[in-house]
Coordinates of C-alpha atoms in Angstrom, one line a residue:
Chain R
M20 CA -41.8 -7.5 -16.2
S21 CA -40.2 -4.5 -17.6
D22 CA -42.7 -1.9 -16.6
L23 CA -40.9 -0.2 -13.8
E24 CA -43.2 2.6 -13.0
P25 CA -43.1 3.2 -9.2
N26 CA -46.6 1.9 -8.8
D27 CA -45.7 -1.3 -10.6
L28 CA -42.7 -1.9 -8.4
N29 CA -44.8 -1.3 -5.4
R30 CA -47.4 -3.8 -6.6
R31 CA -44.7 -6.4 -7.3
L32 CA -43.3 -5.9 -3.8
R33 CA -46.7 -6.2 -2.2
N34 CA -47.3 -9.4 -4.1
L35 CA -44.0 -10.8 -3.0
G36 CA -44.8 -9.7 0.6
R37 CA -48.0 -11.6 0.5
Q38 CA -46.3 -14.7 -1.0
L39 CA -43.7 -14.6 1.7
D40 CA -46.4 -14.3 4.3
D41 CA -48.2 -17.3 2.8
Q42 CA -45.1 -19.4 2.9
R43 CA -44.4 -18.2 6.4
A44 CA -47.8 -19.5 7.4
A45 CA -47.3 -22.7 5.6
W46 CA -44.0 -23.1 7.4
S47 CA -45.4 -22.7 10.9
P48 CA -46.4 -25.7 13.1
G49 CA -50.0 -25.0 12.5
A50 CA -49.7 -26.1 8.9
T51 CA -50.7 -29.6 8.1
R52 CA -47.9 -32.0 7.4
S53 CA -49.0 -32.6 3.9
T54 CA -48.1 -29.0 3.0
R55 CA -44.5 -29.5 4.1
S56 CA -42.0 -31.0 1.8
T57 CA -39.2 -33.2 2.8
R58 CA -36.8 -30.4 3.3
S59 CA -39.2 -28.4 5.3
W60 CA -39.0 -30.9 8.0
R61 CA -35.5 -29.7 8.6
R62 CA -37.0 -27.4 11.1
P63 CA -40.6 -26.6 11.5
A64 CA -40.7 -23.2 13.1
L65 CA -40.7 -22.6 16.8
T66 CA -44.2 -21.7 17.9
A67 CA -44.8 -19.0 20.3
A68 CA -43.7 -20.1 23.7
V69 CA -46.8 -19.3 25.5
S70 CA -49.8 -17.2 24.8
A71 CA -51.2 -15.1 27.6
A72 CA -53.9 -13.5 25.7
V73 CA -55.3 -16.6 24.2
V74 CA -54.3 -19.5 26.3
T75 CA -54.3 -22.5 24.1
A76 CA -52.3 -25.6 24.0
A77 CA -49.4 -24.9 21.7
L78 CA -47.2 -27.4 20.0
V79 CA -43.7 -26.3 19.6
A80 CA -42.3 -28.2 16.8
I81 CA -38.6 -28.6 16.6
A82 CA -36.2 -29.8 14.1
G83 CA -32.7 -29.8 13.2
R84 CA -30.2 -27.6 11.7
N85 CA -27.5 -28.2 9.2
A86 CA -24.2 -28.2 10.9
D87 CA -20.7 -27.9 9.5
A88 CA -19.8 -31.2 10.9
P89 CA -19.0 -33.6 8.1
A90 CA -21.1 -36.6 7.6
T91 CA -19.2 -39.1 9.7
G92 CA -20.5 -42.4 10.7
S93 CA -19.7 -43.9 14.0
P94 CA -19.7 -47.5 15.1
S95 CA -23.2 -47.1 16.5
A96 CA -24.4 -45.4 13.4
T97 CA -24.9 -48.7 11.7
S98 CA -28.5 -48.6 12.8
I99 CA -28.9 -45.3 11.1
D100 CA -29.8 -45.0 7.4
L101 CA -27.3 -42.5 6.1
T102 CA -27.9 -43.2 2.5
N103 CA -31.5 -42.6 1.7
E104 CA -32.9 -39.3 0.7
T105 CA -34.6 -38.0 3.8
M106 CA -38.1 -39.0 4.3
P107 CA -40.2 -37.4 6.9
V108 CA -41.0 -40.1 9.4
E109 CA -43.5 -39.9 12.1
V110 CA -41.6 -40.3 15.3
P111 CA -44.0 -40.5 18.2
M112 CA -42.6 -39.2 21.4
T113 CA -43.0 -42.4 23.3
V114 CA -39.7 -42.3 25.0
P115 CA -40.0 -43.2 28.6
S116 CA -39.0 -40.4 30.8
S117 CA -36.3 -42.6 32.4
T118 CA -34.6 -43.0 29.0
I119 CA -30.9 -42.4 29.3
E120 CA -28.7 -41.8 26.4
T121 CA -25.6 -43.8 26.3
A122 CA -22.4 -44.1 24.4
G123 CA -21.9 -44.7 20.7
V124 CA -23.6 -42.0 18.7
S125 CA -22.3 -39.8 16.0
P126 CA -20.2 -36.8 16.9
A127 CA -22.9 -34.7 15.4
T128 CA -25.4 -36.0 17.9
R129 CA -27.9 -33.4 19.2
L130 CA -29.3 -34.1 22.6
L131 CA -32.7 -33.1 23.5
R132 CA -33.0 -33.2 27.2
L133 CA -36.4 -33.3 28.8
P134 CA -37.3 -32.4 32.3
T135 CA -38.5 -35.3 34.5
A136 CA -41.2 -33.3 36.3
Y137 CA -43.9 -31.1 34.8
P138 CA -46.0 -28.3 36.5
A139 CA -49.7 -28.5 37.1
V140 CA -51.7 -25.9 38.8
D141 CA -54.2 -26.4 41.6
E142 CA -57.7 -25.7 40.7
Q143 CA -58.2 -23.3 43.6
I144 CA -56.3 -20.4 42.2
A145 CA -58.9 -17.7 42.2
G146 CA -59.6 -16.1 38.9
A147 CA -57.3 -18.3 36.8
T148 CA -58.4 -19.2 33.4
E149 CA -58.0 -22.7 32.1
P150 CA -54.3 -23.4 31.6
G151 CA -52.8 -24.3 28.3
G152 CA -49.3 -25.6 27.7
G153 CA -46.8 -27.1 25.4
Y154 CA -43.1 -27.5 24.8
A155 CA -40.6 -24.8 23.9
M156 CA -37.2 -25.5 22.6
T157 CA -34.6 -23.4 24.4
S158 CA -31.5 -24.0 22.4
Y159 CA -30.2 -26.1 19.7
D160 CA -27.6 -24.4 17.6
N161 CA -25.7 -22.8 20.4
P162 CA -22.1 -23.9 20.5
T163 CA -21.5 -26.5 23.2
R164 CA -21.1 -24.8 26.6
V165 CA -20.7 -25.2 30.3
E166 CA -21.9 -22.4 32.5
S167 CA -22.1 -21.4 36.1
L168 CA -23.0 -18.5 38.3
I169 CA -21.2 -16.7 41.0
A170 CA -22.7 -13.8 43.0
R171 CA -22.5 -11.9 46.2
L172 CA -24.8 -13.1 48.9
D173 CA -25.5 -11.1 52.0
A174 CA -24.8 -12.4 55.4
T175 CA -28.1 -14.2 55.7
A176 CA -28.1 -15.4 52.1
T177 CA -31.4 -13.6 51.4
T178 CA -30.2 -11.3 48.7
M179 CA -28.0 -12.1 45.7
T180 CA -26.3 -9.3 43.8
E181 CA -23.7 -8.8 41.1
G182 CA -24.3 -12.1 39.5
L183 CA -21.7 -13.2 37.0
R184 CA -22.5 -15.8 34.5
I185 CA -19.4 -17.7 33.6
S186 CA -19.3 -19.9 30.6
A187 CA -16.9 -22.0 28.7
V188 CA -18.0 -22.1 25.1
A189 CA -16.6 -24.3 22.3
G190 CA -15.1 -22.3 19.5
S191 CA -12.5 -19.7 18.7
R192 CA -12.3 -16.0 19.5
G193 CA -13.5 -15.4 16.0
E194 CA -16.5 -17.6 16.4
A195 CA -17.3 -15.8 19.6
A196 CA -17.2 -12.6 17.8
A197 CA -19.5 -13.9 15.1
E198 CA -22.0 -14.9 17.8
L199 CA -21.7 -11.8 20.0
A200 CA -21.0 -8.9 17.8
P201 CA -24.3 -8.8 16.0
M202 CA -26.1 -8.9 19.4
A203 CA -24.1 -5.9 20.5
G204 CA -25.6 -3.9 17.7
A205 CA -23.9 -0.6 17.0
V206 CA -21.8 -0.9 20.1
A207 CA -18.3 -2.1 18.9
P208 CA -16.5 -4.4 21.2
F209 CA -13.4 -3.1 22.9
T210 CA -10.3 -5.0 24.1
A211 CA -9.1 -5.1 27.6
T212 CA -6.5 -6.9 29.5
V213 CA -8.0 -9.4 31.9
W214 CA -5.8 -11.6 34.1
G215 CA -2.9 -10.8 31.8
S216 CA -4.8 -11.9 28.7
E217 CA -6.2 -9.9 25.9
A218 CA -10.0 -10.0 26.1
D219 CA -12.8 -8.8 23.9
V220 CA -15.6 -7.0 25.8
Y221 CA -19.1 -6.8 24.2
T222 CA -21.8 -4.5 25.5
E223 CA -25.3 -5.5 24.9
P224 CA -28.1 -3.0 24.7
G225 CA -30.6 -2.8 27.5
S226 CA -31.0 -1.6 31.0
P227 CA -28.8 -2.5 32.8
Q228 CA -26.3 -2.9 30.1
L229 CA -24.7 -6.3 30.2
E230 CA -21.1 -6.8 29.4
T231 CA -19.6 -10.1 28.2
V232 CA -15.8 -10.5 28.5
V233 CA -14.4 -13.1 26.1
I234 CA -11.1 -14.6 27.0
P235 CA -9.7 -17.1 24.4
A236 CA -8.6 -20.4 25.9
G237 CA -7.4 -22.5 23.0
D238 CA -10.4 -24.0 21.2
V239 CA -12.7 -22.7 23.9
T240 CA -13.5 -19.2 25.0
L241 CA -14.1 -18.3 28.6
R242 CA -16.9 -15.8 28.8
I243 CA -18.0 -13.7 31.8
T244 CA -21.3 -11.9 31.6
G245 CA -22.9 -9.5 34.0
V246 CA -23.4 -5.8 34.8
H247 CA -20.2 -3.9 34.8
V248 CA -18.1 -7.0 34.5
I249 CA -14.9 -5.1 34.0
D250 CA -15.4 -3.3 37.2
S251 CA -16.2 -6.6 39.0
L252 CA -13.0 -8.2 37.6
A253 CA -10.7 -5.3 38.3
G254 CA -8.1 -6.1 40.9
T255 CA -9.0 -9.8 41.0
D256 CA -6.7 -12.7 40.5
R257 CA -7.8 -15.3 38.0
F258 CA -10.4 -17.4 39.8
V259 CA -11.7 -19.6 37.0
T260 CA -10.1 -21.7 34.3
V261 CA -11.3 -23.9 31.5
A262 CA -10.2 -27.5 32.2
S263 CA -10.1 -30.4 29.9
I264 CA -12.0 -33.5 31.1
P265 CA -12.0 -37.0 29.7
L266 CA -15.1 -37.8 27.8
V267 CA -17.0 -40.4 29.7
D268 CA -19.3 -41.0 26.7
D269 CA -20.1 -39.8 23.3
S270 CA -23.2 -38.1 24.1
G271 CA -22.3 -34.7 22.8
A272 CA -21.3 -33.3 26.2
P273 CA -18.2 -31.1 26.0
P274 CA -14.7 -32.3 26.9
F275 CA -14.2 -29.3 29.2
T276 CA -15.5 -27.8 32.3
L277 CA -15.0 -24.8 34.5
E278 CA -12.7 -25.0 37.5
F279 CA -12.8 -22.4 40.2
S280 CA -10.2 -21.4 42.7
D281 CA -10.5 -18.7 45.3
L282 CA -13.4 -16.5 44.3
P283 CA -13.2 -12.7 44.7
D284 CA -14.0 -11.5 48.2
G285 CA -17.7 -11.7 48.9
F286 CA -18.5 -13.9 46.0
T287 CA -20.1 -17.4 46.2
L288 CA -20.4 -20.1 43.7
V289 CA -24.2 -20.3 43.4
V290 CA -24.6 -22.6 40.4
T291 CA -22.0 -25.2 39.8
P292 CA -20.9 -25.8 36.2
Q293 CA -23.8 -27.2 34.3
Y294 CA -23.7 -28.6 30.8
V295 CA -26.0 -26.9 28.4
P296 CA -26.9 -29.3 25.6
N297 CA -27.3 -28.3 22.0
G298 CA -31.0 -29.1 22.4
S299 CA -33.2 -29.0 25.3
L300 CA -36.9 -28.8 25.7
T301 CA -38.8 -26.7 28.2
G302 CA -42.2 -27.8 29.3
Y303 CA -44.6 -25.0 30.2
F304 CA -48.1 -24.1 30.8
S305 CA -49.7 -20.7 31.3
F306 CA -53.0 -19.2 32.3
N307 CA -54.5 -15.8 32.7
N308 CA -55.4 -14.4 36.0
T309 CA -58.6 -12.6 35.3
D310 CA -58.1 -10.2 38.2
T311 CA -54.8 -8.9 37.1
V312 CA -55.0 -9.7 33.4
E313 CA -51.4 -10.8 33.5
G314 CA -50.5 -14.1 32.1
N315 CA -48.7 -16.4 34.5
S316 CA -46.6 -19.1 33.2
A317 CA -44.7 -22.0 34.7
Q318 CA -41.9 -23.8 32.9
V319 CA -39.5 -26.5 33.7
S320 CA -36.1 -27.1 32.3
T321 CA -33.1 -29.3 32.7
W322 CA -30.8 -26.3 33.1
N323 CA -30.9 -23.8 35.8
P324 CA -32.3 -20.5 34.5
L325 CA -31.0 -18.7 37.5
V326 CA -27.7 -18.3 35.6
A327 CA -29.4 -16.0 33.1
W328 CA -31.6 -14.1 35.4
A329 CA -29.2 -13.4 38.2
S330 CA -26.6 -12.0 35.9
A331 CA -29.0 -9.3 34.9
S332 CA -31.0 -8.6 38.1
P333 CA -30.6 -8.8 41.9
M334 CA -32.5 -11.8 43.4
T335 CA -34.1 -12.3 46.7
A336 CA -34.4 -15.7 48.5
V337 CA -37.8 -17.3 48.7
E338 CA -39.1 -20.6 49.9
I339 CA -41.4 -22.6 47.6
N340 CA -43.1 -25.5 49.3
G341 CA -40.1 -25.9 51.5
Q342 CA -37.6 -25.7 48.8
P343 CA -35.1 -22.8 48.5
G344 CA -35.6 -20.6 45.5
W345 CA -34.9 -17.1 44.2
M346 CA -37.2 -14.4 43.0
S347 CA -36.8 -11.1 41.0
D348 CA -39.2 -8.3 40.8
R349 CA -37.9 -7.3 37.5
A350 CA -38.6 -8.5 34.0
G351 CA -41.9 -10.0 34.6
H352 CA -41.6 -11.1 38.2
V353 CA -40.0 -14.5 38.4
V354 CA -39.5 -17.2 40.9
I355 CA -36.9 -20.0 40.2
W356 CA -36.3 -23.1 42.2
Q357 CA -35.1 -26.6 41.8
V358 CA -37.7 -29.3 41.7
N359 CA -35.5 -32.4 41.6
D360 CA -32.0 -33.4 40.6
E361 CA -32.6 -32.8 36.9
T362 CA -35.4 -30.3 36.8
Y363 CA -35.7 -26.6 37.5
A364 CA -38.9 -24.6 37.6
L365 CA -39.6 -21.0 36.7
V366 CA -42.8 -19.1 37.3
G367 CA -43.0 -15.7 35.6
G368 CA -45.1 -13.2 33.7
S369 CA -47.0 -12.5 36.9
A370 CA -48.3 -9.1 37.8
T371 CA -46.4 -9.0 41.0
T372 CA -43.8 -11.0 42.8
D373 CA -46.4 -12.0 45.4
E374 CA -48.5 -13.4 42.7
A375 CA -45.6 -15.3 41.2
V376 CA -44.9 -16.8 44.6
T377 CA -48.5 -17.7 45.1
V378 CA -48.6 -19.5 41.8
A379 CA -45.3 -21.2 42.5
N380 CA -46.6 -22.5 45.8
S381 CA -49.7 -23.8 44.2
L382 CA -47.9 -26.0 41.7
T383 CA -47.6 -29.7 41.9
F384 CA -45.2 -31.6 39.7
I385 CA -46.3 -34.7 37.7
D386 CA -44.8 -36.9 35.1
E387 CA -44.8 -35.9 31.5
A388 CA -47.5 -38.3 30.3
T389 CA -49.9 -37.2 32.9
W390 CA -49.1 -33.6 32.2
R391 CA -49.7 -33.9 28.5
S392 CA -53.0 -35.7 29.2
L393 CA -54.1 -33.1 31.8
Y394 CA -53.5 -30.1 29.5
N395 CA -54.2 -31.8 26.3
I396 CA -50.7 -31.1 25.1
P397 CA -49.5 -32.8 21.9
E398 CA -46.4 -34.8 21.8
P399 CA -43.3 -32.8 20.6
E400 CA -42.2 -33.5 17.2
F401 CA -38.7 -34.8 16.6
P402 CA -38.2 -34.7 12.8
P403 CA -34.9 -35.7 11.4
Y404 CA -32.1 -33.3 10.8
T405 CA -31.7 -33.0 7.1
G406 CA -29.2 -30.2 6.7
S407 CA -27.2 -29.9 3.5
S408 CA -24.0 -31.2 4.9
D409 CA -25.0 -33.0 8.0
N410 CA -26.1 -36.3 9.2
T411 CA -27.2 -35.9 12.7
A412 CA -28.8 -38.2 15.2
I413 CA -31.2 -36.8 17.8
V414 CA -31.1 -38.5 21.1
V415 CA -33.7 -37.9 23.7
T416 CA -32.3 -38.1 27.1
T417 CA -32.9 -37.0 30.6
S418 CA -29.3 -37.3 31.7
A419 CA -26.6 -36.4 29.3
R420 CA -23.9 -37.6 31.5
A421 CA -25.3 -40.8 32.6
T422 CA -23.2 -43.8 31.8
E423 CA -25.0 -46.5 33.7
D424 CA -27.8 -48.7 32.7
P425 CA -30.5 -48.6 31.5
T426 CA -29.0 -48.5 28.1
T427 CA -31.9 -47.6 26.0
T428 CA -30.8 -45.3 23.3
V429 CA -33.4 -43.6 21.2
T430 CA -32.0 -42.6 17.8
L431 CA -34.3 -40.9 15.5
P432 CA -34.1 -41.0 11.7
V433 CA -31.2 -39.3 10.1
G434 CA -31.3 -38.2 6.5
T435 CA -29.2 -36.7 3.8
V436 CA -29.8 -34.1 1.3
S437 CA -27.8 -34.2 -1.8
Chain Z
M9 CA -46.5 -5.4 15.8
I10 CA -42.9 -4.8 16.6
V11 CA -42.2 -4.6 20.3
S12 CA -39.8 -1.9 21.0
E13 CA -41.0 -0.6 24.3
P14 CA -39.0 -1.2 27.5
A15 CA -40.3 -4.4 28.6
D16 CA -42.3 -4.8 31.8
L17 CA -43.5 -7.4 29.6
S18 CA -44.1 -11.1 30.0
L19 CA -42.4 -13.5 27.7
E20 CA -45.6 -14.9 26.4
V21 CA -47.1 -11.5 25.5
F22 CA -43.9 -10.5 23.8
V23 CA -43.5 -13.7 21.8
V24 CA -47.1 -13.5 20.5
A25 CA -46.7 -9.8 19.6
A26 CA -43.3 -9.8 18.2
R27 CA -43.1 -13.1 16.3
P28 CA -44.7 -12.1 13.0
A29 CA -42.5 -9.1 12.4
L30 CA -39.4 -10.9 13.5
E31 CA -40.1 -13.7 11.1
R32 CA -40.9 -11.2 8.3
A33 CA -37.6 -9.4 8.8
L34 CA -35.5 -12.5 8.9
V35 CA -37.4 -14.0 5.9
A36 CA -36.7 -10.8 4.0
R37 CA -33.0 -11.1 4.9
F38 CA -32.4 -14.8 4.4
G39 CA -35.4 -16.1 2.5
V40 CA -38.2 -18.3 3.8
H41 CA -36.1 -21.4 4.4
D42 CA -33.3 -19.9 6.5
G43 CA -35.3 -16.9 7.7
M44 CA -37.8 -19.1 9.5
D45 CA -34.9 -21.1 11.0
A46 CA -33.3 -17.9 12.2
A47 CA -36.6 -16.8 13.7
A48 CA -36.9 -20.1 15.5
D49 CA -33.4 -19.6 16.8
A50 CA -34.1 -16.1 18.0
L51 CA -37.3 -17.1 19.8
A52 CA -35.7 -20.1 21.4
Y53 CA -33.0 -17.7 22.6
A54 CA -35.7 -15.4 24.0
V55 CA -37.3 -18.3 25.9
R56 CA -34.0 -19.2 27.5
E57 CA -32.6 -15.7 28.1
W58 CA -35.7 -13.7 28.9
G59 CA -34.1 -12.5 32.1
R60 CA -31.8 -10.4 30.0
V61 CA -33.8 -9.9 26.8
G62 CA -36.9 -8.8 28.7
E63 CA -35.0 -6.0 30.2
M64 CA -33.8 -4.6 27.0
K65 CA -35.0 -1.4 25.4
N66 CA -35.8 -3.0 22.1
P67 CA -36.1 -6.8 22.5
S68 CA -37.4 -7.2 18.9
G69 CA -34.3 -5.5 17.5
Y70 CA -32.1 -7.5 19.7
L71 CA -33.7 -10.8 18.7
Y72 CA -33.5 -9.8 15.1
R73 CA -29.7 -9.6 15.6
V74 CA -29.8 -12.9 17.4
G75 CA -31.5 -14.4 14.3
V76 CA -29.0 -12.7 12.0
S77 CA -26.1 -14.0 14.0
S78 CA -27.5 -17.5 14.0
A79 CA -28.4 -17.5 10.3
T80 CA -25.0 -16.0 9.3
R81 CA -23.3 -19.0 10.9
W82 CA -25.2 -21.4 8.8
Q83 CA -26.6 -19.6 5.9
R84 CA -25.0 -20.4 2.6
R85 CA -27.8 -21.1 0.1
L86 CA -29.5 -17.9 -0.6
R87 CA -27.3 -16.7 -3.4
R88 CA -27.3 -20.1 -5.0
H89 CA -31.0 -20.5 -4.5
G90 CA -31.6 -17.1 -6.0
Q91 CA -34.9 -16.3 -4.4
L92 CA -36.4 -15.4 -1.1
L93 CA -39.4 -17.7 -1.6
S94 CA -38.8 -21.3 -0.6
D95 CA -39.2 -23.9 -3.2
V96 CA -40.5 -26.4 -0.7
T97 CA -43.8 -25.1 0.3
A98 CA -46.8 -25.2 -1.9
A99 CA -48.3 -21.9 -0.9
V100 CA -47.3 -20.0 -3.9
P101 CA -48.0 -21.3 -7.4
A102 CA -44.9 -21.3 -9.6
Q103 CA -46.4 -19.2 -12.3
L104 CA -46.9 -16.3 -9.8
V105 CA -43.4 -16.2 -8.6
D106 CA -41.6 -13.0 -9.5
V107 CA -38.1 -14.4 -10.0
D108 CA -36.7 -11.2 -11.4
L109 CA -37.7 -9.2 -8.4
Q110 CA -36.3 -11.7 -6.0
R111 CA -33.0 -11.8 -7.8
A112 CA -32.8 -8.1 -7.8
L113 CA -33.6 -7.9 -4.1
L114 CA -30.8 -10.3 -3.4
H115 CA -28.4 -7.8 -4.9
L116 CA -29.4 -5.2 -2.4
R117 CA -27.5 -4.8 0.8
P118 CA -29.2 -7.0 3.4
E119 CA -30.5 -4.1 5.5
Q120 CA -31.8 -2.4 2.4
R121 CA -33.6 -5.5 1.4
V122 CA -35.2 -6.0 4.8
A123 CA -36.3 -2.4 5.0
V124 CA -37.8 -2.5 1.5
V125 CA -39.6 -5.8 2.0
L126 CA -40.9 -4.9 5.5
V127 CA -42.3 -1.5 4.4
H128 CA -43.3 -2.0 0.7
G129 CA -43.9 -5.7 0.8
N130 CA -45.4 -6.3 4.2
G131 CA -46.9 -2.9 4.9
H132 CA -45.0 -2.0 8.1
T133 CA -44.4 1.6 8.9
Y134 CA -41.0 3.2 8.7
A135 CA -41.0 3.4 12.5
E136 CA -41.8 -0.3 12.8
A137 CA -39.0 -1.2 10.4
A138 CA -36.6 1.0 12.3
A139 CA -37.5 -0.7 15.6
M140 CA -37.0 -4.1 14.0
L141 CA -33.6 -3.2 12.7
D142 CA -32.8 -1.2 15.8
V143 CA -31.8 1.8 13.7
P144 CA -33.1 5.4 13.5
V145 CA -36.0 6.0 11.2
T146 CA -33.8 8.2 9.0
T147 CA -31.6 5.2 8.4
V148 CA -34.6 3.2 7.2
T149 CA -35.6 6.0 5.0
N150 CA -32.1 6.0 3.4
H151 CA -32.2 2.2 3.1
I152 CA -35.5 2.3 1.3
H153 CA -34.7 5.3 -0.9
R154 CA -31.4 3.7 -2.1
G155 CA -32.9 0.2 -2.2
L156 CA -35.8 1.2 -4.4
A157 CA -33.5 3.1 -6.7
R158 CA -31.1 0.2 -7.0
L159 CA -34.1 -2.2 -7.6
R160 CA -35.3 -0.1 -10.5
Q161 CA -31.9 0.0 -11.9
L162 CA -31.4 -3.7 -11.6
L163 CA -34.8 -4.5 -13.1
E164 CA -34.2 -2.3 -16.0
D165 CA -30.9 -3.9 -16.9

């Protein structure tokens, strides 16, 4: 291939582009399993979360990721084959929704937490097309973190403004920079002194521009994200610290949490510190409203999405079937509320906030098996992690911190790649 | 389609529209194997963080950086592997694999490689590539001009 006339190079590039597209397609969850090799099971791609234009049941396949953690066995790993070359194994998702992960798994454990209630829409919504749904993975490689939300509430607690997302994230200042700097694009971080400590401030693109203040705290960084964070923190005394906590189990939950003291005047702790697992699944369904064309979607998660939304947008209180919730008329019109102790719901993508509220009020919540049956949703795939230096167990759980019986632990196959 | 408009945009519409180009850009940068992983990371991030991402001026460009950030933390095979195509899918017969071109592409700066592959490999416009990389069109023009020149030089050596 020495003919390097421009047209020839263009032809070769086009050929490569087609080949890359072909492999992209083969990599996607739509591909049959026979087309995937062993290593391709490392992570089938994440399918589109939801499709408003063509509402079809979508399977979101998930898989693992190679981690830097060395392959270390744990006492409980005796049931895990760490020696065989990875073989893709069908792992039907038959875990009962009450399954609780317990102690004794590898430090490299990835938790996949599942909601315990799933949304279904009443048939009487006028103009709605037939819903379709699936699973979406909402995180897996993120460093372990705990996060919470403080904000200003008005006297009647009907509006929430100046939300600050406060996170404790495992990793050094340098690791925080590796994660945040690329997202800040061309905007270089600057340093500031916050509560007597040197902090890095990253500005993300967008409107409004969000700032994240990163304050090193040993092996953890304290991060505060919101609009004009530096202004919000100016003149305040330190009101949050990262505190070590004893590990109650080996579930992968972090050995630290956030502790708050007196908040700045006018601020309220809205979301108490919540553990965000490395892996969590969101269940969703969506449908079109033929009157407005917009696609409505409802999703449930084990973490409270209000933390992300309220740090970017003012929120207004709303009641959904007697439960308190919050709504925003920005970014697709969302309503967020808590369904049960472990499940939060979000309705979004609606044409108007009123429509989002109507959809939210029309929802009923059912168990996962019924939900899958109702919307013909395939089981999520839980392939083994087969990263180059990692032996990782995946544990499906609905309660990462639970330490009581039942003690059923679901450990999926773990493989190695030489 | 590369979504670069301010988003009064639902997540589902965005994901459907933006996903192919996002995957292409990250595959061009990291190869099929890690690029698809990075795209999965970025889309998962979008699902979770849509409250912020949906408000951004250029959500595609932002998620590209999310994918780059994710892949950079993990990626360590591309140079050793020596090609963008994955060796684990059967979609491309071995005899049709242009190894020389892929090796040459891997010697380009990453943004040059992505720009060249997006425009000359996948047929995206300069403007679309600029949106994906979240840089001005003139920057993409420079990436491609220098990238192609370097490619020719490498392939002639």
